PDB file of C-alpha atoms in Angstrom:
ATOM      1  CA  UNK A   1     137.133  78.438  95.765  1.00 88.00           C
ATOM      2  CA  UNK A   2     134.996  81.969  96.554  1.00 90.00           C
ATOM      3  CA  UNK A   3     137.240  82.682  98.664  1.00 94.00           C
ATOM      4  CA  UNK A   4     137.941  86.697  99.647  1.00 94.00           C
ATOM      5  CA  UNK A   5     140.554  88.984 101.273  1.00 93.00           C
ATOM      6  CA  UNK A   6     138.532  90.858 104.194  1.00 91.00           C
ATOM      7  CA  UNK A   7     141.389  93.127 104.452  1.00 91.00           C
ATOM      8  CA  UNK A   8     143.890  91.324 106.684  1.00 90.00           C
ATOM      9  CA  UNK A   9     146.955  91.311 104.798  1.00 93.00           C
ATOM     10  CA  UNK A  10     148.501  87.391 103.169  1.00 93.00           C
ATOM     11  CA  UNK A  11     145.156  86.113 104.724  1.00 96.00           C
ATOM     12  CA  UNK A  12     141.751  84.549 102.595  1.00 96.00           C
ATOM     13  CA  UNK A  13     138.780  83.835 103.816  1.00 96.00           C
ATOM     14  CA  UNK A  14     135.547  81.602 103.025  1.00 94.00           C
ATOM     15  CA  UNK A  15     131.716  83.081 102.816  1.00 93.00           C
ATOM     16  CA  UNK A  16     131.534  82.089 106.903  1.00 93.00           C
ATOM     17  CA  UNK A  17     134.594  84.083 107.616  1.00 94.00           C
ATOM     18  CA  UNK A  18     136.854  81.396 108.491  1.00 94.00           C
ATOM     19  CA  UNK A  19     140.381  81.179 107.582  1.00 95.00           C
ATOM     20  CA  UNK A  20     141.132  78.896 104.683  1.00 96.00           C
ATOM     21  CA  UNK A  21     144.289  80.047 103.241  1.00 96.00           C
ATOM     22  CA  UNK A  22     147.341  82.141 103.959  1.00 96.00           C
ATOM     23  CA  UNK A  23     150.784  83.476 103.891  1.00 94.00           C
ATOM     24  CA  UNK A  24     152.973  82.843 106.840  1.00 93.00           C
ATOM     25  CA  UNK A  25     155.614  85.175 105.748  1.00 92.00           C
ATOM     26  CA  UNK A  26     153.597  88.265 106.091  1.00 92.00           C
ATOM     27  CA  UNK A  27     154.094  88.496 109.540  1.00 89.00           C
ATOM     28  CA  UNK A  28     157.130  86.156 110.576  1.00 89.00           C
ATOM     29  CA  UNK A  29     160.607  85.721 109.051  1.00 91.00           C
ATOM     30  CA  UNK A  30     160.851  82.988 106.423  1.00 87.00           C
ATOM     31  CA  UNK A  31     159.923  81.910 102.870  1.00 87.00           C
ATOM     32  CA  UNK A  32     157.280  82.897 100.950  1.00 88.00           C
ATOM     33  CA  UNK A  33     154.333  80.371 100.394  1.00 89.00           C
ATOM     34  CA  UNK A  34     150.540  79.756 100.480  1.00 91.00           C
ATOM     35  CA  UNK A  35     149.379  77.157 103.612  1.00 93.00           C
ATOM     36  CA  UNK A  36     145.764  76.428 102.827  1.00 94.00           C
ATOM     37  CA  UNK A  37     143.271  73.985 104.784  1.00 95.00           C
ATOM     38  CA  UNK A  38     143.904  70.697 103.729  1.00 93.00           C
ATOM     39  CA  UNK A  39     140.111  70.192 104.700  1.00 94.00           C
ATOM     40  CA  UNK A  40     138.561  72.739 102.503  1.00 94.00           C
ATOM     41  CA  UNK A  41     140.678  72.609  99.584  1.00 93.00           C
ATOM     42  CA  UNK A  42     140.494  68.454  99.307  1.00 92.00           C
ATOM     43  CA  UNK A  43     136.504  69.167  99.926  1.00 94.00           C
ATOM     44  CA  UNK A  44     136.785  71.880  97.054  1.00 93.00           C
ATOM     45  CA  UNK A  45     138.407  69.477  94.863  1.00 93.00           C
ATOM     46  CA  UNK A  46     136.319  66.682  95.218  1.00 94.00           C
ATOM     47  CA  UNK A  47     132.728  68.544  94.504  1.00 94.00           C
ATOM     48  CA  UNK A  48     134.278  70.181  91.672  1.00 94.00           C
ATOM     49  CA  UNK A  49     136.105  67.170  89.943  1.00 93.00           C
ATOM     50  CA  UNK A  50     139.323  68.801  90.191  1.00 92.00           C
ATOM     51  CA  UNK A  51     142.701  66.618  90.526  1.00 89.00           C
ATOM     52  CA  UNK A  52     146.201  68.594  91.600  1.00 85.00           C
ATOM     53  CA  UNK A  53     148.553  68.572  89.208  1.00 83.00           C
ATOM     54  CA  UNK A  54     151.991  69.785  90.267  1.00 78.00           C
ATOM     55  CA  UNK A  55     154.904  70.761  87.998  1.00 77.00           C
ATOM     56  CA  UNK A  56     158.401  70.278  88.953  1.00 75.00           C
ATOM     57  CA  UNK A  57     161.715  71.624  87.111  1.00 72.00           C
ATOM     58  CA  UNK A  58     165.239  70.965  88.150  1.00 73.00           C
ATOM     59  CA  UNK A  59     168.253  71.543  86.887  1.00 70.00           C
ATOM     60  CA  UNK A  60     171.692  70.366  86.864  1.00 67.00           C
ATOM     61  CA  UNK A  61     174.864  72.610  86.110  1.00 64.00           C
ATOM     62  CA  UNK A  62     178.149  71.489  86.057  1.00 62.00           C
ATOM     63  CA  UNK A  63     181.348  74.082  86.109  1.00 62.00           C
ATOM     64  CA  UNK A  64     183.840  73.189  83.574  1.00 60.00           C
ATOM     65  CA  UNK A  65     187.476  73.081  84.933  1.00 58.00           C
ATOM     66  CA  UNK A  66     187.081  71.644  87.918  1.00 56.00           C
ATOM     67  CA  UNK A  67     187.767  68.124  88.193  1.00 56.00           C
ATOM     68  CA  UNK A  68     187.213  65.758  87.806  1.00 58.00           C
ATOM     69  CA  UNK A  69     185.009  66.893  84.833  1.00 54.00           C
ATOM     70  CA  UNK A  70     182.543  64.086  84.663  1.00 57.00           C
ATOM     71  CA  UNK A  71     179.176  64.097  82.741  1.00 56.00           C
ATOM     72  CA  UNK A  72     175.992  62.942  84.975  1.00 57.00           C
ATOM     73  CA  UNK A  73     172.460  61.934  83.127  1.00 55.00           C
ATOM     74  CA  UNK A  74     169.899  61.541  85.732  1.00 56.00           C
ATOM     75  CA  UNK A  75     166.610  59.381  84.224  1.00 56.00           C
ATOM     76  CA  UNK A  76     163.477  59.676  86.742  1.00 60.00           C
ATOM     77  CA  UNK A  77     160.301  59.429  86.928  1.00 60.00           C
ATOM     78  CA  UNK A  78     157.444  60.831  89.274  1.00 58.00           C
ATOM     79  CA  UNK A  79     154.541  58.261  89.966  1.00 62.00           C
ATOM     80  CA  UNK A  80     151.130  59.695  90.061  1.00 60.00           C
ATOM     81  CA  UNK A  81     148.221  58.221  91.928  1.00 60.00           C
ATOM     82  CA  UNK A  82     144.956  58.875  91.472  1.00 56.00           C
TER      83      UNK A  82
END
């Protein structure tokens, strides 16, 4: 995305200067995570023929001994558009 860190901590910028992407939890209480500009990133995407493809993992534990013991299966599917 050329973008560059200018020296202002959880912060990237573009070739102009301008903010595109950063990390809100540098400077204020909460989680960790990237924000970037839904602008310049979809732009980014489309001129490059890029597509996002996200991963997701869950998992499901169940403690023995308490009951009642019961055995879920959860079957699901994401739908992707295009």
């Amino acid at each position: 995305m050329g973008l560059s860190w200018n020296g202002e901590e959880g912060k990237w910028f573009n070739n102009k200067g301008e903010l595109v992407a950063f990390d809100p939890s540098v400077n204020e209480r909460g989680p960790q995570c990237l924000l970037i500009n839904k602008k310049y990133f979809t732009s980014f995407l489309n001129e490059n023929g890029y597509d996002i493809f996200w991963a997701l993992l869950g998992e499901k534990n169940i403690i023995s001994g308490m009951p009642p013991f019961k055995l879920f299966v959860y079957n699901w599917r994401l739908p992707v558009k295009r």
